[in-house]
XYZ file of C-alpha atoms in Angstrom:
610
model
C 0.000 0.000 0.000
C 1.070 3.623 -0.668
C 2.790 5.785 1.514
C 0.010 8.088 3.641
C 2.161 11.621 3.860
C 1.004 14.368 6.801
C -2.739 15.854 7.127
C -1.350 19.217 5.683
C -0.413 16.904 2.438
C -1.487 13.281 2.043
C -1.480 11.087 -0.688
C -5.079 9.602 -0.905
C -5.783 7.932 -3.864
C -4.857 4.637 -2.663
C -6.389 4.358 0.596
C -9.599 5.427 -0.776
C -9.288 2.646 -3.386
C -8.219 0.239 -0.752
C -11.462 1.668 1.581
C -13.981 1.345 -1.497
C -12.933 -2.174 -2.745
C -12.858 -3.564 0.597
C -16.473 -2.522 1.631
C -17.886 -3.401 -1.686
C -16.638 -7.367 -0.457
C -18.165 -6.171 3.093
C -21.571 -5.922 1.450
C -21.330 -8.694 -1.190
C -20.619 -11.315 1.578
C -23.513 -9.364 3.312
C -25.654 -9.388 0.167
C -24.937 -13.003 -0.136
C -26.136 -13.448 3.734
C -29.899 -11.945 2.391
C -32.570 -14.634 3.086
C -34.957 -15.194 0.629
C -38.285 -16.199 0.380
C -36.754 -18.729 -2.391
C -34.989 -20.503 0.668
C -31.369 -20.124 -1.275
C -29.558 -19.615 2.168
C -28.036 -23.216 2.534
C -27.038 -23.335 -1.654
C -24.514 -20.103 -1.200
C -23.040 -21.495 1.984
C -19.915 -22.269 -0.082
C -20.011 -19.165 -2.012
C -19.790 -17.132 0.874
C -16.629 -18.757 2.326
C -14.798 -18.332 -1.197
C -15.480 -14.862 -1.398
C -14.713 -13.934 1.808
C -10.982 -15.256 1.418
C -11.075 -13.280 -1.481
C -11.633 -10.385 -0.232
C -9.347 -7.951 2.016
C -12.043 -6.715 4.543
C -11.526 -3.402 6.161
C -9.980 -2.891 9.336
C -11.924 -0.527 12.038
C -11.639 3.199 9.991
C -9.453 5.490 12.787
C -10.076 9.133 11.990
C -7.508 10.124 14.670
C -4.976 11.122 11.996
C -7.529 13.421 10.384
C -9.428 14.874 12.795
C -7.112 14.082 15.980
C -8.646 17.369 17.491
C -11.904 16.690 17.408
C -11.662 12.421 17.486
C -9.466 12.720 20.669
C -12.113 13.914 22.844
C -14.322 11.448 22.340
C -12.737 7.997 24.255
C -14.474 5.068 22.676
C -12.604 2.595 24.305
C -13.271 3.938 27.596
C -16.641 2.412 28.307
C -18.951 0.139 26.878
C -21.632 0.369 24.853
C -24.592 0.158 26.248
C -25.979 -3.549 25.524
C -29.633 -3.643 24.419
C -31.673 -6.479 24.623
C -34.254 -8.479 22.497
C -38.007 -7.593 23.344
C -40.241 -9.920 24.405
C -41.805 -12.009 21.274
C -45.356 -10.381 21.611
C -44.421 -7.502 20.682
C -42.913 -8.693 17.177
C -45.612 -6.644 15.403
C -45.166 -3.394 17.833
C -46.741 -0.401 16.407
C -45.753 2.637 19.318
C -48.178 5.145 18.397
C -50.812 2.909 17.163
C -50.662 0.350 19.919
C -54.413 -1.244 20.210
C -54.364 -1.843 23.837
C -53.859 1.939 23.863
C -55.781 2.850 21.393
C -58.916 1.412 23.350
C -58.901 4.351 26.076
C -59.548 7.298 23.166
C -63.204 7.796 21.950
C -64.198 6.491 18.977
C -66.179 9.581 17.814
C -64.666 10.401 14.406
C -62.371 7.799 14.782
C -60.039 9.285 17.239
C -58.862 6.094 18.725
C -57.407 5.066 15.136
C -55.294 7.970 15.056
C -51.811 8.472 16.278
C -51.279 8.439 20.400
C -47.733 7.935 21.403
C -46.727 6.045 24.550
C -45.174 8.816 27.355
C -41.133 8.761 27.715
C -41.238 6.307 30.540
C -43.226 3.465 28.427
C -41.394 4.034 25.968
C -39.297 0.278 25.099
C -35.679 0.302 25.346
C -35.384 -2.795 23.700
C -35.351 -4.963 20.151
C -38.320 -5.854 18.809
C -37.447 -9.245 16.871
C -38.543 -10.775 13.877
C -40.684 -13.826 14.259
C -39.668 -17.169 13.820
C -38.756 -18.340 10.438
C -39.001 -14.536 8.823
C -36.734 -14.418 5.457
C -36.798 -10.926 3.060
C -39.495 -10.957 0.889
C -39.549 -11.870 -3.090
C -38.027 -9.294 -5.214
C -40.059 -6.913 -6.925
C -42.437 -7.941 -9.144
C -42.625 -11.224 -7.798
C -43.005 -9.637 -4.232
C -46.239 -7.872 -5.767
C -48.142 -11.504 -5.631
C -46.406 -13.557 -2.881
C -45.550 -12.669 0.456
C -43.866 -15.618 2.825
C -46.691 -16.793 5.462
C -44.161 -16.427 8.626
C -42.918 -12.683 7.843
C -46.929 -11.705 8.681
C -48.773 -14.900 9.803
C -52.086 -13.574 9.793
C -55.320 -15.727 7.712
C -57.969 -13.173 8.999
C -58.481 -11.857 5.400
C -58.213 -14.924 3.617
C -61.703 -15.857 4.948
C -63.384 -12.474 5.671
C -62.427 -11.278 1.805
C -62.430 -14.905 0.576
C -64.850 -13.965 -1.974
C -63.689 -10.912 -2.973
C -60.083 -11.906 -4.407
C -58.032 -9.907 -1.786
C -55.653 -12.672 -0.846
C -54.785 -16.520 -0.446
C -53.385 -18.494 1.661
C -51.141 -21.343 -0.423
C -48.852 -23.430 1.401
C -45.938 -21.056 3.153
C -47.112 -17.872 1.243
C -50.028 -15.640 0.754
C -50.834 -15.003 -2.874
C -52.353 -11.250 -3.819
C -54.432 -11.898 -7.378
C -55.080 -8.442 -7.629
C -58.352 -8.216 -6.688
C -60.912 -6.308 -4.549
C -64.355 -5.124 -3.010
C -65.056 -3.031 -5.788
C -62.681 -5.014 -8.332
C -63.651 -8.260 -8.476
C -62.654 -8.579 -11.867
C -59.277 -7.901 -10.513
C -57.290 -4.180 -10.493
C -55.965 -3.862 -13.908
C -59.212 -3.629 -15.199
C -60.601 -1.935 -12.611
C -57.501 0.635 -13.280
C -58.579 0.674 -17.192
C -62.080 2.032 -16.152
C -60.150 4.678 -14.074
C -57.723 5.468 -17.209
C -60.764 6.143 -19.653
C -61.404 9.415 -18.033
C -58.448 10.247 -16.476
C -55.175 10.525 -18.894
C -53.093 8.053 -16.780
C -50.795 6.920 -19.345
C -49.376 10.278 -20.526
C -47.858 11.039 -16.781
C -50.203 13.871 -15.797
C -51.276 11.551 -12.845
C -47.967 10.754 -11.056
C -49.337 10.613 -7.287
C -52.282 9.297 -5.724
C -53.513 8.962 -2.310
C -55.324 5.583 -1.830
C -57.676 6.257 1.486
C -58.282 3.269 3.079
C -56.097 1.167 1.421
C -56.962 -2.510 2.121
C -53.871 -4.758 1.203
C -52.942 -1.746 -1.973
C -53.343 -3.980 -4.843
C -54.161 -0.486 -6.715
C -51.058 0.930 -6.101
C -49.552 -2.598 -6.282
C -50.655 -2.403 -9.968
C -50.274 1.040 -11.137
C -46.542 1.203 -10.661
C -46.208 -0.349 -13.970
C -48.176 2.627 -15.237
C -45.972 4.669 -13.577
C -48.031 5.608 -10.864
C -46.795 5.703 -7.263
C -49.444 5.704 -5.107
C -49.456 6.635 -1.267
C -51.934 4.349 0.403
C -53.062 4.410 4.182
C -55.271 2.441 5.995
C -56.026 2.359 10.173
C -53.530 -0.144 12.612
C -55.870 -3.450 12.962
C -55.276 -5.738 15.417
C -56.280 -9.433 13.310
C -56.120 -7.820 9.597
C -52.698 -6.412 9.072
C -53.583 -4.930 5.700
C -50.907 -1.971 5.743
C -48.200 -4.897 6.873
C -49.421 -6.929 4.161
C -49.204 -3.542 1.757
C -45.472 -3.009 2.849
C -44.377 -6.901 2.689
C -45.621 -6.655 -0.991
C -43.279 -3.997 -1.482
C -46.104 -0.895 -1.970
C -45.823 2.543 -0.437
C -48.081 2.488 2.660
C -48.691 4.248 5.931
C -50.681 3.584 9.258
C -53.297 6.037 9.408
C -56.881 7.347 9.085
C -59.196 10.162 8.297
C -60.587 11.252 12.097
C -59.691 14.507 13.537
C -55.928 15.570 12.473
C -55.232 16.696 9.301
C -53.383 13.937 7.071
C -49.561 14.266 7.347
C -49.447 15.612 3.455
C -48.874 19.282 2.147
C -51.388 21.217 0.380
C -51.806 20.987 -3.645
C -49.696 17.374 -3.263
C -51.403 14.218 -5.246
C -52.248 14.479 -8.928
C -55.376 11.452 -7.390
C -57.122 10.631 -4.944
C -59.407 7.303 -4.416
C -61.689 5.700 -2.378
C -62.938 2.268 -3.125
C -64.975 1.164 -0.122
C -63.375 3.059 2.616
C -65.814 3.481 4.729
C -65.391 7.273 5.163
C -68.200 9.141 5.675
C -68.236 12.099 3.260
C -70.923 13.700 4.021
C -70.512 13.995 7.386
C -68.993 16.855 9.248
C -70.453 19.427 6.880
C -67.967 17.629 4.276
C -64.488 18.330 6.324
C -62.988 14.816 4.830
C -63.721 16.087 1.226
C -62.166 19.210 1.914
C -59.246 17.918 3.297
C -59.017 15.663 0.553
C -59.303 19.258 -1.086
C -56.349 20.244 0.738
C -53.817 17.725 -0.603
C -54.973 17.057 -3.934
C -53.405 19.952 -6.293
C -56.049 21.961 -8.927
C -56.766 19.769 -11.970
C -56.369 16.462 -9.628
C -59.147 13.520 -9.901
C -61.185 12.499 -7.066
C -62.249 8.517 -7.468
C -65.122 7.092 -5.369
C -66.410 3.812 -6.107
C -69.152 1.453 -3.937
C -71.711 2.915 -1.604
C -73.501 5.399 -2.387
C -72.258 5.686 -6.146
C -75.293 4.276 -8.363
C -77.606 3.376 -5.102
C -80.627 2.970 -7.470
C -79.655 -0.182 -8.185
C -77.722 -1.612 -5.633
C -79.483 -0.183 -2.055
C -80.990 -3.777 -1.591
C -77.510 -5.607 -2.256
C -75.841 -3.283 0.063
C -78.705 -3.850 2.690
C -79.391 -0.268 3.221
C -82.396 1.950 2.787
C -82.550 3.263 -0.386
C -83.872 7.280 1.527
C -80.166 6.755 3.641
C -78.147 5.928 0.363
C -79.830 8.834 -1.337
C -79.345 11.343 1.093
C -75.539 10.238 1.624
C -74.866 11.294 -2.059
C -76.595 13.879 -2.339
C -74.300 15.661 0.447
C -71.117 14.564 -1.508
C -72.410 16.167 -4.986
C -73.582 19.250 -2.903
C -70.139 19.155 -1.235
C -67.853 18.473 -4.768
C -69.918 21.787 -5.672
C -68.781 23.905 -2.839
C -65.608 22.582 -3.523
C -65.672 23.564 -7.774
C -65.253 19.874 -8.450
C -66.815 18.866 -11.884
C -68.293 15.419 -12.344
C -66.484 13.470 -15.221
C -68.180 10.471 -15.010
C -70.344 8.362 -13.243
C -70.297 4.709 -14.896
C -71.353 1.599 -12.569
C -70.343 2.159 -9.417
C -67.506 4.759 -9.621
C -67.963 8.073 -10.245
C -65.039 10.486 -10.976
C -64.712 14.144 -10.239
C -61.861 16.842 -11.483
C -61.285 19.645 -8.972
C -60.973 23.226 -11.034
C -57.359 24.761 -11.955
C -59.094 27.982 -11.369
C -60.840 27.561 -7.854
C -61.274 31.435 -7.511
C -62.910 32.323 -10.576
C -65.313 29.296 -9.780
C -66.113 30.086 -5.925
C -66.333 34.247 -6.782
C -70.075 32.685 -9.432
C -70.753 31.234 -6.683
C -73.901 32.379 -4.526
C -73.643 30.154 -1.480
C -72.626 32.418 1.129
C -72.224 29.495 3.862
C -68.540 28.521 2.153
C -66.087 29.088 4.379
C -62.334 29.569 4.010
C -59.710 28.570 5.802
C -58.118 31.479 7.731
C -54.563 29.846 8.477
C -51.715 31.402 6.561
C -49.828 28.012 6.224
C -51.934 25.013 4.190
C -49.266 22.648 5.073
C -48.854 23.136 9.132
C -50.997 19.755 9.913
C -48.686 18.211 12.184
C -51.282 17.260 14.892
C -53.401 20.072 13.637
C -57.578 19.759 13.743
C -59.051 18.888 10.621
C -61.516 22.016 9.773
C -64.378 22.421 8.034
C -63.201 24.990 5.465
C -61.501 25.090 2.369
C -57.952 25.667 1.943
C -57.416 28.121 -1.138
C -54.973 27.499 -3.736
C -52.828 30.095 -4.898
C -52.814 31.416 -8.127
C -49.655 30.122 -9.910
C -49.614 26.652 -8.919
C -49.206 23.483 -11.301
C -49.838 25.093 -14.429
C -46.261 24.289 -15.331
C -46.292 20.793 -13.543
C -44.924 18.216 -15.975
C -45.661 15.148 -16.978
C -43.616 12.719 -15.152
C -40.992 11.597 -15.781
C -39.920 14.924 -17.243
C -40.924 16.633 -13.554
C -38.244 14.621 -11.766
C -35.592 17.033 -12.768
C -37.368 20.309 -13.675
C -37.833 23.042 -11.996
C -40.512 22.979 -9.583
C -43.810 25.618 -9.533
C -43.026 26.202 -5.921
C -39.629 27.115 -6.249
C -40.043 28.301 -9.952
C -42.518 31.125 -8.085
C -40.164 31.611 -5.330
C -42.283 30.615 -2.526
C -39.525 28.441 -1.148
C -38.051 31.142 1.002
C -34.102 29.850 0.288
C -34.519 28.149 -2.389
C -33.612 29.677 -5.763
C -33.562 27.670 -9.295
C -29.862 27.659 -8.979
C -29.564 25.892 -5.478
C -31.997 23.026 -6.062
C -29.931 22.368 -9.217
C -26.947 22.370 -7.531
C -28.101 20.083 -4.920
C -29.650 17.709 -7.747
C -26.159 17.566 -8.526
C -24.759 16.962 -5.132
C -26.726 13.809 -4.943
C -26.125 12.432 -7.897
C -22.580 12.352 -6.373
C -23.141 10.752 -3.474
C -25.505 8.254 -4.434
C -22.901 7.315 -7.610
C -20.450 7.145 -4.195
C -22.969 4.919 -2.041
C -23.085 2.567 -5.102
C -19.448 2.008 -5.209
C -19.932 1.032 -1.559
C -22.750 -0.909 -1.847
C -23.523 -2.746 -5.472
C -27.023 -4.291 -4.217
C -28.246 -0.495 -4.301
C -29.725 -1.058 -7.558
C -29.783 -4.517 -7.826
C -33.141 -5.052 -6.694
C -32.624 -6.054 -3.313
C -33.452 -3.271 -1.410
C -37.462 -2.154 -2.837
C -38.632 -0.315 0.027
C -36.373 3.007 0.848
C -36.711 5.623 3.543
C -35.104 9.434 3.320
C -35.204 10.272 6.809
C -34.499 13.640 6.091
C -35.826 14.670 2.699
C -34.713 18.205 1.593
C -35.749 18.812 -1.663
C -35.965 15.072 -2.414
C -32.485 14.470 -4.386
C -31.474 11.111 -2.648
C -35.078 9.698 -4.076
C -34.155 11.616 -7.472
C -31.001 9.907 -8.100
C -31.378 6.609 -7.209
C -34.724 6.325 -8.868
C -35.343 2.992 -10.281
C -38.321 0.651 -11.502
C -37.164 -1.542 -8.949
C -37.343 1.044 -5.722
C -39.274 3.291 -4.017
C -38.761 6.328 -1.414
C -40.667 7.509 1.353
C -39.880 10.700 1.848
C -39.788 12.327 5.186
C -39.907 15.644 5.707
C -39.029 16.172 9.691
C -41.538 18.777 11.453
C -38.461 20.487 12.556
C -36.559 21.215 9.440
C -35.352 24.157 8.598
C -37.098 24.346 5.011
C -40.760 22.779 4.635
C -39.746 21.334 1.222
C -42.524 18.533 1.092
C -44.507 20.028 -1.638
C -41.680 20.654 -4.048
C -40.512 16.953 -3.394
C -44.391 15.728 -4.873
C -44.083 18.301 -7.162
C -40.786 15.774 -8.369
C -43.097 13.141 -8.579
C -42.160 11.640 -5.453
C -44.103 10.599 -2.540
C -43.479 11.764 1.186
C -44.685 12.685 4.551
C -44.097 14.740 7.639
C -42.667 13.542 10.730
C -41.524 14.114 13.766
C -38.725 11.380 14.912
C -39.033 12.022 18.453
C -42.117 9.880 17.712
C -42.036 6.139 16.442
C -43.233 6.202 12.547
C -46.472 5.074 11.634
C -45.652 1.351 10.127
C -44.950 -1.768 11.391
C -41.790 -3.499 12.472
C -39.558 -4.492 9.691
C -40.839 -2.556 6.861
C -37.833 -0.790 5.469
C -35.036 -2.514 3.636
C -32.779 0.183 3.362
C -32.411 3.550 5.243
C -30.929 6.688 4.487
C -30.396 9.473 7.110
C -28.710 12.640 6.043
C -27.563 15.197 8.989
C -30.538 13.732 10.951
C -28.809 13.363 14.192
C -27.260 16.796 14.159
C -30.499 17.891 13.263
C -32.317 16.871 16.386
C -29.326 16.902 18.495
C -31.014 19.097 21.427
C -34.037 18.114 20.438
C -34.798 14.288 21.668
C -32.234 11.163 22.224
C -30.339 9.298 19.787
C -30.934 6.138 21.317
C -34.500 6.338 20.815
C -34.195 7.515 17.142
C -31.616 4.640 16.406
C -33.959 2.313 18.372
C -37.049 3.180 15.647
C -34.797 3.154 12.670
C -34.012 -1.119 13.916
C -37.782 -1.448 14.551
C -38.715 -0.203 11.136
C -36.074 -1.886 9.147
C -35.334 -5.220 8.121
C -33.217 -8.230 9.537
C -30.357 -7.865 6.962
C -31.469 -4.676 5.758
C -29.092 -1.194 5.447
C -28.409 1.681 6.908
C -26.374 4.888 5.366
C -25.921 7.616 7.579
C -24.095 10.983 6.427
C -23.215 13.602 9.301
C -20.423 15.065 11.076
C -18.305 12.955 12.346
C -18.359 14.080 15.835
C -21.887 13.363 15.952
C -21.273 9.345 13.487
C -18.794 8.533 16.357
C -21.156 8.940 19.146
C -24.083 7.183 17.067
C -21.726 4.295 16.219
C -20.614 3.742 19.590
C -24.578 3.248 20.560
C -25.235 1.290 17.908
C -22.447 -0.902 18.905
C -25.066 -2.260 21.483
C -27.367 -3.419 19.156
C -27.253 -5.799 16.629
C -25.523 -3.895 13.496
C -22.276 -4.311 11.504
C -21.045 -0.756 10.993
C -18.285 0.703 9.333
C -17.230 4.247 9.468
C -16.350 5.280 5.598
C -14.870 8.993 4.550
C -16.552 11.249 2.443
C -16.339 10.404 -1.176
C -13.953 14.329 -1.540
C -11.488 12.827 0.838
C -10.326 12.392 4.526
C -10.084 16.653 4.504
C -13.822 16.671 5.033
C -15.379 16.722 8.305
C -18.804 14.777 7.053
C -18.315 11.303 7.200
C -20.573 8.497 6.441
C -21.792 5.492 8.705
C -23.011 2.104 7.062
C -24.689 -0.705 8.572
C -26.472 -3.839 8.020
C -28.868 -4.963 10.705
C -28.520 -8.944 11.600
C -30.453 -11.649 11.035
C -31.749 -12.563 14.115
C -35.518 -13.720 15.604
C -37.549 -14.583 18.625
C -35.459 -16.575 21.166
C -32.378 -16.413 18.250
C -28.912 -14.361 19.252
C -26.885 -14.555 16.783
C -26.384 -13.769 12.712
C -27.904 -17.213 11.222
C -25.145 -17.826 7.611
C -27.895 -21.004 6.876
């Protein structure tokens, strides 16, 4: 190996080489460690032993020489790490702010007790939550779309409540998804080519679309080969596990309902929105879920509703209603769409289709109805445990006129910052930092090769800005969930759909609405210096192993400072990490910390190599 001169004027090259080569063998040995629902673990036994004398793997990274200033302060071999320990097996499936046994003390007026209610600091667990026995990583994408291995969510609930209705099979050691539904029986491609005859889904107007009430998301399970991403939530149930089931498939979905906070989406955000059965009740409330649906879908959008009360002429005795109750029940949401300058498109069957109008002012100033009311806060997309209101959220002027289609809006500029309301964010700097992240992800996958390789489906930004990471390593085969923190700096959310991308807000003092194991690969840029004096590392690094998978990775960019004193807690739980410079050199103070979580489950303590 080459000579290493002083800090004032090193020769880098070759350790850098010697740094990259030897953590791409880290994560092929890794990579070749995955389990897989195909049960390949014991048939690359021998491959893994053969590479792994092939390769020279890293040695511990020591920054002393770099940074001996700010490194020497910090004595890592002083104490410990703090050891922490599996939780108990019934809490495999733990859901923090959804917890039913919780839940159960909230009313159940406007479903309240669905919504999010976070245990207090002192409940909070301090612990593991493992994987149950016999959990591998799911299929690959597409094949993940239709199977999903019985013991990663052993739950047959649906398989006889929706045995009729196509939602999902139980065959052998999987479940099997046909693609069907309540209100898609036929299964959801046609049901999708009913959609696309009135709305222009194939050119890439409609990029985003929030799926209310999700079930298991075959929708958005089959519009991503339309090029669709679709956001879908559904409430935390205790037998059903649809939202699990949703995420196992590998298909953007959330924990969450429409009650009494606002949805966790900025204003003017989905292209679509859809409701097939959700049991929501429109016209309730004098229409405050319609107008929040309002709220996040942008002028132009498509509102879908199909089942009850769409077409109740026909079917009020097959739905086992009274006809007067069905009939009242749409009459409010047509009154409603009016207030709210939708236009009807269609009504075929039992889905009916409404546009909301680009020009919502010059359609509410015709109207007469002086009972509308706006919305008098200055800030659309403040919702973070904000009241849903009755009142509709105005849309400024210039807003998606110059949205385009997708894919072309990945890279171009914006409306939001294109009209400067961004504050700090010119046309220049977002380019600039489109280009920044092209860099480092081009970096991460000389690191890590299974990046694009299909392996990793389900992604989460931690820390969003304008949505670059999800921009650059865009591929068929991934997704990004996009969080926007409730603390940032910059409320960027709205540019990042804007992109084409899908995201929510967050606060990560909080556990994140999924379930356990969710995530295959996480990305957290300058997150822990971002909520440094703000809530403990522990219990963010405690979430980020609850939400991501056994063999799953972790990349996380910061100061390195703050990486040393996040890799000396993760050293007490049950990571591989190495500490890697920053792709400019060992001159830079931001470093980057990668991981893999191990495989291990209930009463297991150690990596299992099969």
């Amino acid at each position: 190996m080459a000579k290493i001169s002083s800090a004032d004027g090193r020769t880098r090259s070759t350790l850098q080489i010697f740094i990259v080569v030897g953590l791409c063998c880290f994560f092929y040995i890794l990579g070749a460690w995955q389990r897989s629902g195909f049960g390949k673990g014991d048939s690359i036994a021998l491959q893994i032993t053969k590479s792994s004398e092939e390769c020279n793997v890293v040695p511990n990274l020591s920054f002393d020489t770099h940074h001996g200033g700010e490194v020497s302060k910090i004595d890592e071999a002083g104490s410990k790490p703090k050891v922490f320990k599996p939780c108990h097996a019934r809490y495999t499936d733990y859901t923090p702010c959804q917890d039913q046994r919780r839940a159960m003390a909230f009313p159940r007026e406007n479903m309240n007790y669905r919504e999010r209610h976070c245990p207090q600091e002192e409940k909070k667990l301090h612990c593991l939550i493992p994987a149950p026995k016999g959990y591998v990583t799911p299929f690959p994408w597409p094949k993940s779309r239709d199977y999903v291995p019985y013991a990663n969510a052993p739950y047959k609930s649906l398989t006889v409540e929706k045995a009729i209705q196509n939602w999902v099979q139980y065959e052998g050691n999987v479940f099997r998804f046909p693609g069907g539904g309540t209100q898609f029986p036929q299964g959801a491609e046609k049901y999708i080519d009913q959609l696309a005859s009135v709305i222009p889904i194939a050119n890439g107007t409609v990029r985003t679309l929030l799926d209310t009430g999700c079930g298991v998301a075959s929708l958005g399970a089959y519009l991503w080969s339309r090029n669709v991403i679709a956001m879908s939530f559904a409430p935390r149930d205790s037998h059903e596990a649809q939202v699990q089931f949703a995420l196992e498939r590998g298909v953007p979905a959330v924990i969450g309902v429409l009650g009494t906070i606002k949805v966790p989406y900025p204003s003017r955000a989905f292209d679509m929105a859809h409701c097939s059965r959700c049991l929501v009740p429109w016209g309730a409330n004098d229409g405050m879920y319609m107008m929040e649906v309002d709220r996040v879908l942008r002028p132009g959008g498509y509102w879908v509703l199909s089942g009850p009360p769409i077409n109740w002429e026909v079917n009020y005795k097959a739905w086992q209603r009274p006809k007067e109750e069905l009939e009242e029940e749409q009459r409010k949401i047509e009154e409603i769409a009016k207030q709210l300058c939708w236009e009807k498109r269609s009504q075929k069957a039992e889905i009916a289709i409404w546009q909301k109008t680009v020009d919502s002012e010059a359609c509410r100033s015709r109207q007469d109805d002086s009972s509308i009311k706006f919305c008098e806060s200055s800030d659309a997309d403040d919702v973070w445990y904000k009241k849903m209101e009755d009142c509709i959220t105005p849309s400024p002027k210039a807003s998606v006129r110059d949205l385009k289609p997708f894919p072309s809006r990945l890279y171009a500029i914006p409306p939001r910052i294109a009209s400067g309301s961004v504050p700090g964010v010119s046309s220049e700097t977002y380019q600039d930092d489109n280009k920044k992240w092209k860099k480092h992800v081009a970096a991460y996958k000389k690191i890590n090769r299974l990046l694009d390789s299909g392996r990793y489906r389900n992604i989460m930004d931690m820390n969003a800005g304008l949505g670059s990471f999800a921009a650059a390593i865009q591929s068929p085969k991934l997704w990004v969930m996009n969080v926007m923190p409730t603390i940032a700096e910059k409320n960027t959310l709205g540019v990042i759909y804007e992109r084409g991308l899908i995201g929510i807000y967050h606060d990560w003092c909080e556990a994140f609405s999924t379930y356990p194991r969710t995530y295959d690969l996480i990305h957290a840029n300058s997150l822990f210096s971002l909520y440094k004096d703000k809530c403990d590392a522990e219990d963010i690094l405690l979430e980020m192993d609850r939400i991501l998978r056994p063999e799953g990775a972790v990349i996380i960019r910061d100061e390195v400072d703050v990486l040393i004193k996040v890799k000396k807690l993760v050293g007490g739980m049950r990571w591989d990490t190495k500490l890697v410079d920053h792709e400019d050199g060992p001159l830079v103070p931001e470093k980057i910390l990668i991981a893999v979580k191990q495989y291990w489950v209930v009463d297991g303590n150690t990596t299992s190599t099969r």
